[in-house]
Short mmCIF file of C-alpha atoms and ligand atoms in Angstrom, two decimals:
data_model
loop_
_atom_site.label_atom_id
_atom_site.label_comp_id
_atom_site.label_asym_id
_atom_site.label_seq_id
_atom_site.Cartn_x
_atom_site.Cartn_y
_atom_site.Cartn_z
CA UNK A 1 56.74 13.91 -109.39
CA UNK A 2 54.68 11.00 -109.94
CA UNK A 3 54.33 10.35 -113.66
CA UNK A 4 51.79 7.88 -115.49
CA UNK A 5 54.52 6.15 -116.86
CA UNK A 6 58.46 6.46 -117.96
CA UNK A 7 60.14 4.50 -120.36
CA UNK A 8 62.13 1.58 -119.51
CA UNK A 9 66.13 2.33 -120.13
CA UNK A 10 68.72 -0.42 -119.85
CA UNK A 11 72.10 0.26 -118.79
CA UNK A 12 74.02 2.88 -121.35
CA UNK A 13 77.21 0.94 -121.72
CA UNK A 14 75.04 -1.67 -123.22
CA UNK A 15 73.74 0.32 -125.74
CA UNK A 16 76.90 2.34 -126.69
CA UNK A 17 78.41 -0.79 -127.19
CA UNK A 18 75.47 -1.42 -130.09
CA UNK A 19 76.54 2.53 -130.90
CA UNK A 20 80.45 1.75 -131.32
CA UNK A 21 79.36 -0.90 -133.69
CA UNK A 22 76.79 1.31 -136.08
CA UNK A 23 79.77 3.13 -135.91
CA UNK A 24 82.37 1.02 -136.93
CA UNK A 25 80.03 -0.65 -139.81
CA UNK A 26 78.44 2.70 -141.00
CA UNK A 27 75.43 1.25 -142.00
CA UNK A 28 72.67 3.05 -140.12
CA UNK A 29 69.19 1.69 -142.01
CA UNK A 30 67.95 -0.47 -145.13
CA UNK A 31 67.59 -3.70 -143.21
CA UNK A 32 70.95 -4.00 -141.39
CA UNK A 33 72.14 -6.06 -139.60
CA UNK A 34 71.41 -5.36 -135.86
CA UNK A 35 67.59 -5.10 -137.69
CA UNK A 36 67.58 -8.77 -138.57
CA UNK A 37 69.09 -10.13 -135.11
CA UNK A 38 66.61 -8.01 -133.56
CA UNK A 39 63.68 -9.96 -135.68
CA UNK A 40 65.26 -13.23 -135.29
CA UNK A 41 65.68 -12.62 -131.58
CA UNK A 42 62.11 -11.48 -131.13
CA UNK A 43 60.55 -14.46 -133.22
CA UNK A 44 62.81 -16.64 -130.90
CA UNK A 45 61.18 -14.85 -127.74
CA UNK A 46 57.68 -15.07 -129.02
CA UNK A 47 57.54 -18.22 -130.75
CA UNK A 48 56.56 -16.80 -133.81
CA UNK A 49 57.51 -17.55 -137.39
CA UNK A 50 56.51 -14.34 -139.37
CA UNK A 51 57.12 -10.81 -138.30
CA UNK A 52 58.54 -7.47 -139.55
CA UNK A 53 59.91 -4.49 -137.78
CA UNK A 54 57.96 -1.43 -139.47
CA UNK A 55 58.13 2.24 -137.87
CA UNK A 56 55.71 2.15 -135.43
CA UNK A 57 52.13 0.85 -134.35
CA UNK A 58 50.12 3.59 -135.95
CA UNK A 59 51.94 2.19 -139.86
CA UNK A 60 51.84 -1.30 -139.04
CA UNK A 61 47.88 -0.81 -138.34
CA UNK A 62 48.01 1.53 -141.85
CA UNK A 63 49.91 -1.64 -143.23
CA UNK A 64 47.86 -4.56 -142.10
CA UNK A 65 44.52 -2.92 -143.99
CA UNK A 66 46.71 -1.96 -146.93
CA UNK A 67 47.94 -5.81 -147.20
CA UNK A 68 44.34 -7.20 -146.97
CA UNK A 69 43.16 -4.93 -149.61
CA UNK A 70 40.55 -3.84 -146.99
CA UNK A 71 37.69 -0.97 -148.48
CA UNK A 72 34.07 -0.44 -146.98
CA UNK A 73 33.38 -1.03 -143.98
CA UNK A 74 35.34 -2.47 -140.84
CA UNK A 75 34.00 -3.08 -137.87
CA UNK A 76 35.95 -1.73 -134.92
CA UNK A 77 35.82 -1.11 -131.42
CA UNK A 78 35.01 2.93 -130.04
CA UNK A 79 37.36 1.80 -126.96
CA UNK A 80 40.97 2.35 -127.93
CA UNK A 81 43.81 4.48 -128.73
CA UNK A 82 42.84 7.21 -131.54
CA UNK A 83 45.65 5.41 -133.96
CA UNK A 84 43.07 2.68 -134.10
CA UNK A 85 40.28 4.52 -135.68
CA UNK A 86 42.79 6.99 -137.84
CA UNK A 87 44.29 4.03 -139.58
CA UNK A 88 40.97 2.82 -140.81
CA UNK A 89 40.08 6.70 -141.89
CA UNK A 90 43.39 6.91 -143.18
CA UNK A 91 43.24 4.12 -145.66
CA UNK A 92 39.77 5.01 -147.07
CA UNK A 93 37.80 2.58 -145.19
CA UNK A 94 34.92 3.67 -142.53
CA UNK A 95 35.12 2.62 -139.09
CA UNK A 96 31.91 1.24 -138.13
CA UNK A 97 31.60 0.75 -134.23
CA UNK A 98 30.53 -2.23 -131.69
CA UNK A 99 30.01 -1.58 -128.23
CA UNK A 100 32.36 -3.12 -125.78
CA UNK A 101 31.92 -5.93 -122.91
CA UNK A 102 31.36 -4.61 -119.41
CA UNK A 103 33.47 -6.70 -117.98
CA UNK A 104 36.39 -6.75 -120.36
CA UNK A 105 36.24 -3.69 -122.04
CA UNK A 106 37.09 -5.57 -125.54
CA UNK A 107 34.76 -4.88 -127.90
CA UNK A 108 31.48 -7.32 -127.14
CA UNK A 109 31.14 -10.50 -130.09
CA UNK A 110 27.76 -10.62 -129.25
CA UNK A 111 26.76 -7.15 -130.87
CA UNK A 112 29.35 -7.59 -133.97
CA UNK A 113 27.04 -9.32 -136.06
CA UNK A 114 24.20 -6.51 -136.17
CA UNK A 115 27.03 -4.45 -137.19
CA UNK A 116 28.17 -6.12 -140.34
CA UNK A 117 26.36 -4.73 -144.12
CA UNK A 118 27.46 -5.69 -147.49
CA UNK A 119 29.82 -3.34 -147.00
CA UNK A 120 32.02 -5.17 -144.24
CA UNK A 121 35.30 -6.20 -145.00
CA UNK A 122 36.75 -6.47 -141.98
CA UNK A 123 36.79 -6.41 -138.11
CA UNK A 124 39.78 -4.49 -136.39
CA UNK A 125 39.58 -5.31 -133.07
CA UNK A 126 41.74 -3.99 -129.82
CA UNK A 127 43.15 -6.35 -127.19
CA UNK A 128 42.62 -3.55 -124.49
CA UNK A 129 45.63 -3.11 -121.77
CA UNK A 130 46.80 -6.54 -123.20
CA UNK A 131 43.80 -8.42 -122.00
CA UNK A 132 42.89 -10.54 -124.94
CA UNK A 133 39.73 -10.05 -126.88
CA UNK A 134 37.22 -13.37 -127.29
CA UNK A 135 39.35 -14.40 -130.47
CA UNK A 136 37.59 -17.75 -130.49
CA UNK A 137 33.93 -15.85 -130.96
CA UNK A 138 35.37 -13.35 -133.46
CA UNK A 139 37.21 -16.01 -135.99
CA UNK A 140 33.79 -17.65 -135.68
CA UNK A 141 31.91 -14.74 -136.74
CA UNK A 142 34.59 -13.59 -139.29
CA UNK A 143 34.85 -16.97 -140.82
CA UNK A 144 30.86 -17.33 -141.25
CA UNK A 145 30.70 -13.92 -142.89
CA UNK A 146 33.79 -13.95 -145.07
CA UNK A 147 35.90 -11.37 -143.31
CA UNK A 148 39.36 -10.39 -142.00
CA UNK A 149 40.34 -10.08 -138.78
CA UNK A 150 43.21 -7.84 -137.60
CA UNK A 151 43.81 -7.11 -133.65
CA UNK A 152 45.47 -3.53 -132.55
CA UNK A 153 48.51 -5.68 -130.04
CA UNK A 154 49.50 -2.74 -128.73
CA UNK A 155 49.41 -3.07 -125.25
CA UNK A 156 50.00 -7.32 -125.91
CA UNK A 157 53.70 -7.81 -125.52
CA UNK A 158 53.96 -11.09 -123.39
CA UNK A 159 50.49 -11.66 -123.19
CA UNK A 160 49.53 -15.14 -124.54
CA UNK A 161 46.36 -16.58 -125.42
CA UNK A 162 46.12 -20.69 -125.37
CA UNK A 163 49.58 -21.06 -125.14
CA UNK A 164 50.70 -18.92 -127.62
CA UNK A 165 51.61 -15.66 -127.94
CA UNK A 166 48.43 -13.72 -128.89
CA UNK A 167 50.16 -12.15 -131.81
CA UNK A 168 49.39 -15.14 -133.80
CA UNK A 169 46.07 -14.53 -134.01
CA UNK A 170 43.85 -13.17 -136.85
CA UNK A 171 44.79 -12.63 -140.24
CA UNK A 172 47.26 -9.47 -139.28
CA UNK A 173 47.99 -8.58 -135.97
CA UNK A 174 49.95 -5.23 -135.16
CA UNK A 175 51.42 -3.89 -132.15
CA UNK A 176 53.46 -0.73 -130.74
CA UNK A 177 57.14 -0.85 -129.62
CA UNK A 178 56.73 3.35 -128.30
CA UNK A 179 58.38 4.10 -125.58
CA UNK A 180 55.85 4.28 -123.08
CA UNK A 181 55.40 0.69 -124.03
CA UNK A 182 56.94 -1.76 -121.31
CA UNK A 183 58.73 -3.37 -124.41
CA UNK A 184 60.16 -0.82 -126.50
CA UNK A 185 62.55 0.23 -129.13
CA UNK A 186 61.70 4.35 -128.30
CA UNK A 187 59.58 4.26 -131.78
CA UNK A 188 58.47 1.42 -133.61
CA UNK A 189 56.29 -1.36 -134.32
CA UNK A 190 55.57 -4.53 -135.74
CA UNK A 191 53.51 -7.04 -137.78
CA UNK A 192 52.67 -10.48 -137.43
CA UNK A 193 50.82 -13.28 -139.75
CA UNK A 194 50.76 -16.67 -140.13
CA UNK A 195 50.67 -16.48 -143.80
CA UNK A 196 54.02 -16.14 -145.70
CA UNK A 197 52.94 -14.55 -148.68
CA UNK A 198 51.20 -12.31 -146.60
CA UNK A 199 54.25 -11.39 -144.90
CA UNK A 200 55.85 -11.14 -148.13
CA UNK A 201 53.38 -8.71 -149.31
CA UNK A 202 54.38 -6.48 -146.56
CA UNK A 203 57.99 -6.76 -146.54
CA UNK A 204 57.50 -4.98 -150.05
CA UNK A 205 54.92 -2.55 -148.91
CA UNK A 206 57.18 -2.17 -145.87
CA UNK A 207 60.23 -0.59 -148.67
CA UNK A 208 58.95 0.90 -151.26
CA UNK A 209 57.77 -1.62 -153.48
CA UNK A 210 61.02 -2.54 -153.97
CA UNK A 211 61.53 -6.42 -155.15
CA UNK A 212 65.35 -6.07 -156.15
CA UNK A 213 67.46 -2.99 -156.17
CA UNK A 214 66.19 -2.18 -159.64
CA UNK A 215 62.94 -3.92 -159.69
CA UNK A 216 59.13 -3.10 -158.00
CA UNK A 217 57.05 -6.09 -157.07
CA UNK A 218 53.92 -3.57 -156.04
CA UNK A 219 53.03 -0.50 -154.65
CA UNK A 220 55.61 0.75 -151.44
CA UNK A 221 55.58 3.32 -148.64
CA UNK A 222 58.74 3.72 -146.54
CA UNK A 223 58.15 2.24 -143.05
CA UNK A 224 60.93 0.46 -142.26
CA UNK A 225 62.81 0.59 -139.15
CA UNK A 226 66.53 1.37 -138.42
CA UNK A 227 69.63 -0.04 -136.49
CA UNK A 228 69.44 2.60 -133.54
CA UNK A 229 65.62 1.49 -132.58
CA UNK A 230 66.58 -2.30 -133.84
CA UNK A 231 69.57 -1.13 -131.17
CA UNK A 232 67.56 -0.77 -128.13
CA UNK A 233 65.39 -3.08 -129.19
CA UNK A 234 68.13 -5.72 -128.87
CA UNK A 235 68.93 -4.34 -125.04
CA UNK A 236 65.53 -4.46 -123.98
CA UNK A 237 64.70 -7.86 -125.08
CA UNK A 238 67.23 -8.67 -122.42
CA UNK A 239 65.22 -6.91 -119.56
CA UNK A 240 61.82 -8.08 -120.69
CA UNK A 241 61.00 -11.04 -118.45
CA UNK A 242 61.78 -8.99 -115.57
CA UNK A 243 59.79 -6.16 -116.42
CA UNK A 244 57.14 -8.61 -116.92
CA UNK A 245 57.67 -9.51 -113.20
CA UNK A 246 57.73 -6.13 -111.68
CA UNK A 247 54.90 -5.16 -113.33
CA UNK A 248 53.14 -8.45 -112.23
CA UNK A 249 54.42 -7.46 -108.63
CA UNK A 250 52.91 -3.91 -108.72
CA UNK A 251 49.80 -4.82 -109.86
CA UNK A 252 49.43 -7.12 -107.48
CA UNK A 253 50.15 -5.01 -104.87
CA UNK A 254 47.89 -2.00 -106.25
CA UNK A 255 45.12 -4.94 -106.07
CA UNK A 256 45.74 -5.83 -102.33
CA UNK A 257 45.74 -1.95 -101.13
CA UNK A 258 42.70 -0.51 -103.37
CA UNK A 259 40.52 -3.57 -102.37
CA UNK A 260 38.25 -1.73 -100.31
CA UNK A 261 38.05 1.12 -103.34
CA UNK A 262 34.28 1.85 -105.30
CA UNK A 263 35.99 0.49 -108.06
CA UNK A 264 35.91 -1.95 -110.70
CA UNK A 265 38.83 -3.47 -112.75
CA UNK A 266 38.99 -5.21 -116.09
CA UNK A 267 38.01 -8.87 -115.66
CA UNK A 268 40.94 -10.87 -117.54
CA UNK A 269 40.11 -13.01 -120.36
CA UNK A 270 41.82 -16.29 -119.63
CA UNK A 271 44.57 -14.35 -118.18
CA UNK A 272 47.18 -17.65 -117.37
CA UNK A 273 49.94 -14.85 -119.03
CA UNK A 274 48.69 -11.83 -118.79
CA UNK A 275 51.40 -9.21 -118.93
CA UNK A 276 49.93 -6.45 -116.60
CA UNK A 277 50.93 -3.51 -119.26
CA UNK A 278 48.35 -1.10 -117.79
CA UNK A 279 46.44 -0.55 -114.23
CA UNK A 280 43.04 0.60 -115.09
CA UNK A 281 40.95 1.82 -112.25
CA UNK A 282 37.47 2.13 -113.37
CA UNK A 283 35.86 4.33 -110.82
CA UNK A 284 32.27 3.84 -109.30
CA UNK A 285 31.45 7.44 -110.15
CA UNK A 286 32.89 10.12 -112.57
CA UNK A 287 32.46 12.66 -109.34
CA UNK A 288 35.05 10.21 -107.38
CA UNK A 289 37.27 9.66 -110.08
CA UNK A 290 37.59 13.22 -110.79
CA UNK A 291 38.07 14.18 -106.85
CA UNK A 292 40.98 11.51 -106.80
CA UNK A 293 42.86 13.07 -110.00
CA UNK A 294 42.63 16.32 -108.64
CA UNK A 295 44.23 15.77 -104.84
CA UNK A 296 47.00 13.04 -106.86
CA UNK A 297 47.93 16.16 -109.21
CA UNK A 298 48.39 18.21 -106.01
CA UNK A 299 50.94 15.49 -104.69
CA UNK A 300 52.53 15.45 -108.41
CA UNK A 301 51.27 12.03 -109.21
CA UNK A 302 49.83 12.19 -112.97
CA UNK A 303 47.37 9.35 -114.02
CA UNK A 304 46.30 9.14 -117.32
CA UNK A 305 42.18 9.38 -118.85
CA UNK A 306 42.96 6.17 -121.31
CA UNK A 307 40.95 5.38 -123.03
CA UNK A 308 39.03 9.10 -123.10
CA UNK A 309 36.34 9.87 -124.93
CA UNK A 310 35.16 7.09 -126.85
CA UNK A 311 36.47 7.23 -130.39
CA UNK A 312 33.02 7.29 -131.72
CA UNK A 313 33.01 10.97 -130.62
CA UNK A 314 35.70 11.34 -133.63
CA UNK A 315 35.19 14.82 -135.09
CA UNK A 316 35.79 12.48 -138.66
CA UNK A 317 33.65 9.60 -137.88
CA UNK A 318 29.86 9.02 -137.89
CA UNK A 319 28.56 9.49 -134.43
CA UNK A 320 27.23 6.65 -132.57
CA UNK A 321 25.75 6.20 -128.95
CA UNK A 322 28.07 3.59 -127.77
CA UNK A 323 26.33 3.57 -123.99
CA UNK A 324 28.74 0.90 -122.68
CA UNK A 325 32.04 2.45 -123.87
CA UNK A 326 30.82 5.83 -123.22
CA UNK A 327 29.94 5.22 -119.65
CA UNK A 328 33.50 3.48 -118.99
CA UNK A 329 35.80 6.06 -121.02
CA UNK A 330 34.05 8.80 -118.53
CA UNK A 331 35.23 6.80 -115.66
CA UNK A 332 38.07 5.12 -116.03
CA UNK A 333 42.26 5.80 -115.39
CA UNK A 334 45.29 4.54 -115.48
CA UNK A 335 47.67 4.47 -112.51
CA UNK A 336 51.12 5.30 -112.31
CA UNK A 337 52.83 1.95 -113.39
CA UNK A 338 56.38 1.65 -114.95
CA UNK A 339 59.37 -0.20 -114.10
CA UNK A 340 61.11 2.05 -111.58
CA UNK A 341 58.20 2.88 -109.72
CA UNK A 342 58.40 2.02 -106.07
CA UNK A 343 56.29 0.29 -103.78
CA UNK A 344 56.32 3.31 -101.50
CA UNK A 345 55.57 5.50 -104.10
CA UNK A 346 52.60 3.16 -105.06
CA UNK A 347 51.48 3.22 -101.26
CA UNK A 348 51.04 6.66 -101.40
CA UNK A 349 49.22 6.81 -104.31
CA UNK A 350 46.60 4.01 -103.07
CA UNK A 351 46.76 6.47 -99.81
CA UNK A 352 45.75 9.39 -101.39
CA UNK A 353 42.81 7.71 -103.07
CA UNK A 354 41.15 6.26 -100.52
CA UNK A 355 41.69 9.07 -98.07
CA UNK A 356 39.86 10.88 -100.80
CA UNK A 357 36.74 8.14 -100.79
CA UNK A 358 36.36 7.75 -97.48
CA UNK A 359 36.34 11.72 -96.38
CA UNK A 360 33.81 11.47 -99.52
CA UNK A 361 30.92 11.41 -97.34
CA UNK A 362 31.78 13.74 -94.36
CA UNK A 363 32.75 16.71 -96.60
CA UNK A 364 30.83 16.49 -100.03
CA UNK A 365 33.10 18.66 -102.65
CA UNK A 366 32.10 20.93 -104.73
CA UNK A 367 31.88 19.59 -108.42
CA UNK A 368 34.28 21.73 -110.21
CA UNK A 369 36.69 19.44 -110.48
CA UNK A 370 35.68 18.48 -113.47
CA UNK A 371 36.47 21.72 -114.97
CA UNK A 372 39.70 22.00 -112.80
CA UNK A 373 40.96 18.69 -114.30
CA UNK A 374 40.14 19.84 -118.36
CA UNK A 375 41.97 23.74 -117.24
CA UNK A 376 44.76 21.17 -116.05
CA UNK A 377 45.02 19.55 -119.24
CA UNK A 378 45.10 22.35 -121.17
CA UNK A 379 48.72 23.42 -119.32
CA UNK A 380 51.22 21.90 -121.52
CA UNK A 381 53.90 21.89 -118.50
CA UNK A 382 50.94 19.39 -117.06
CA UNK A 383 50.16 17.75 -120.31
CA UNK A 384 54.17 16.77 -120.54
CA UNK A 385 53.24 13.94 -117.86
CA UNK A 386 50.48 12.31 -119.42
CA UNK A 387 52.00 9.65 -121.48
CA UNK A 388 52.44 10.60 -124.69
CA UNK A 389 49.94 12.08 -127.24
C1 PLP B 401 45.94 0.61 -128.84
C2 PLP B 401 47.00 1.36 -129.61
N1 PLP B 401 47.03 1.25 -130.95
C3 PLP B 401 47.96 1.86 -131.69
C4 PLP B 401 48.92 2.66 -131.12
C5 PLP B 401 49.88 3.39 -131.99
O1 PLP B 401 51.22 2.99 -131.80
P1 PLP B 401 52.41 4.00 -132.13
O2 PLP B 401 52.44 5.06 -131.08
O3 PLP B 401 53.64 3.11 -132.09
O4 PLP B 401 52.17 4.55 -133.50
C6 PLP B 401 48.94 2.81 -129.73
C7 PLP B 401 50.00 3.65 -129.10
O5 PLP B 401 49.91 4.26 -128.09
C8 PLP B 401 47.94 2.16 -128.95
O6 PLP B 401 47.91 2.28 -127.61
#
């Protein structure tokens, strides 16, 4: 079996040895100490000054529009993970969507301004598979019209933009350590600003409120983080650069053998350190795409739909025609890519597809795939090797 992705493990002695020591200390949470080498360390390997280590991507989004006092409006993007457009929902605000680029599939800084009322406080923006949004256009925008910016880093970690990490960017940006993530800590996440006070806001949000043992600066949630994640954290900041690599090196390699596929994939936005965290296939037709899951899932290779459907289909959102994102999110997938994947294993992937498109034309299928695919889905033992949610 072929899965989308698997988590990245390092070696268990390593991480029993970080065990043996919660042990020994019996502190477990409450910012401990394998916590605050994990932030240090992963300021160090960014090259960033402010950051905290909250639960996981979906609170540090919640966080970020909590911190900025954000109500109204906020523009966002319909092409994303669902935590994107829940956070906004959750905290009160309504997301209001912008069609994405063709070419990128970030959401499209030419449309944003038609988008923004009275009522706009903010623009929440995705950096989709890591491939950095136009962060020069939106600052411009935001800063002419008074607004925030945050960016959803999810996917980001070791992409930089301009020599710098991309997390620097915008007022907040957030970002996922889950496990399918090719950094990870199993759950968690984390914030990032340039603003100190900011950051010091959050650290209280972060624990309750809490300003002293007996004291309350504000009002608190509890999203902090604990030893065991900061744990694995700590081990797989050790592997990173060379998971970095081998993703680089499969990509590359999917690239070279799908060339001659009726595909498209995202065009990288000055991608000097891109960090490869997905590969996207964004298929010519729906009817092609669909043929190719369905002969993969009879090998036991399981892509993922990612981004599908367009988040402005939300059953808790206003719906809006979003024709650019609506026509990708029907057509795109992600390939198997994780760290032990093998190059055989991604030969016969790239085999499978393109036997599929090129028998295409001699024996046209019948179009029931599409319902064979959603019956598929609906099979939990099946759904267990999509990624994650
Ligand atoms: C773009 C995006 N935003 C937010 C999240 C939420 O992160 P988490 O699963 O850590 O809550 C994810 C996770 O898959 C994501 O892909």
């Amino acid at each position: 079996m072929i899965p989308v992705t698997k988590p990245f493990l390092p070696k268990e002695e390593k991480f029993q040895e970080y065990l043996d020591s919660i042990w020994d200390r019996q502190w477990l949470t409450n910012n401990g100490p394998l916590l605050n080498d994990f932030e240090l360390k992963l300021k160090e390997y960014l090259g960033i000054d402010h950051l905290l280590f909250v639960s996981n991507g979906t609170f540090a989004l919640q966080l970020a529009i909590k911190a900025l006092n954000l109500s109204g409006e906020i523009i966002t993007t319909p092409f994303s993970f669902v935590a994107t457009t829940s956070s906004i929902v959750w905290e009160g605000c309504k997301p209001v969507y912008v069609d994405i680029d063709s070419e990128t599939f970030n959401i499209d800084p030419s449309k944003i301004e038609a988008a923004i009322t009275p009522q706009t406080s903010a623009i929440l923006a995705t950096h989709v598979y890591g491939n950095p949004c136009d962060i020069d256009a939106i600052q411009e925008i935001a800063d002419r019209h008074g607004l925030k910016v945050i960016y959803d880093g999810a996917h980001c970690f070791g992409t930089n933009y301009k020599n710098r990490s991309v997390f620097e960017y915008g007022d907040i940006s957030t970002t996922s350590f889950h496990a399918t993530k090719l950094f990870h800590t199993i759950e968690g996440g984390a914030v990032f600003t340039r603003n100190p006070e900011l950051l010091k806001k959050m650290a209280g949000m972060r624990n309750f409120g809490h300003s002293g043992p007996d004291t309350f600066s504000g009002l608190g949630v509890n999203g902090k983080n604990c030893e065991f994640h900061a744990a694995m954290g700590l081990c797989n900041l050790e592997s990173v650069d060379e998971i970095l690599e081998k993703r680089k090196s499969l990509s590359l390699h999917y690239y070279d053998r799908l060339s001659t596929l009726k595909a498209r994939f995202p065009k990288l936005n000055r991608s000097k350190d891109y960090n490869y965290s997905y590969f996207p296939v964004l298929f010519d037709s729906e009817e092609l795409m669909f043929k190719c899951l369905d002969k993969l899932e009879l090998s036991k290779i399981y892509c993922r739909r990612y981004f599908y459907p367009s988040l402005s289909t939300l059953p808790y959102v206003d719906h809006t025609a979003m024709p650019v994102c609506d026509d990708v999110s029907r057509r795109i997938v992600c390939l198997p890519l994780y760290h032990s994947l093998t190059v055989s294993d991604l030969d016969l992937i790239c085999r499978i597809i393109l036997r599929v498109q090129n028998n295409q034309k001699a024996k046209p299928m019948v179009i029931d795939a599409y319902d064979g695919i959603i019956a598929n889905n609906a099979n939990p033992a099946i759904n267990g090797h999509y990624i994650h949610k």
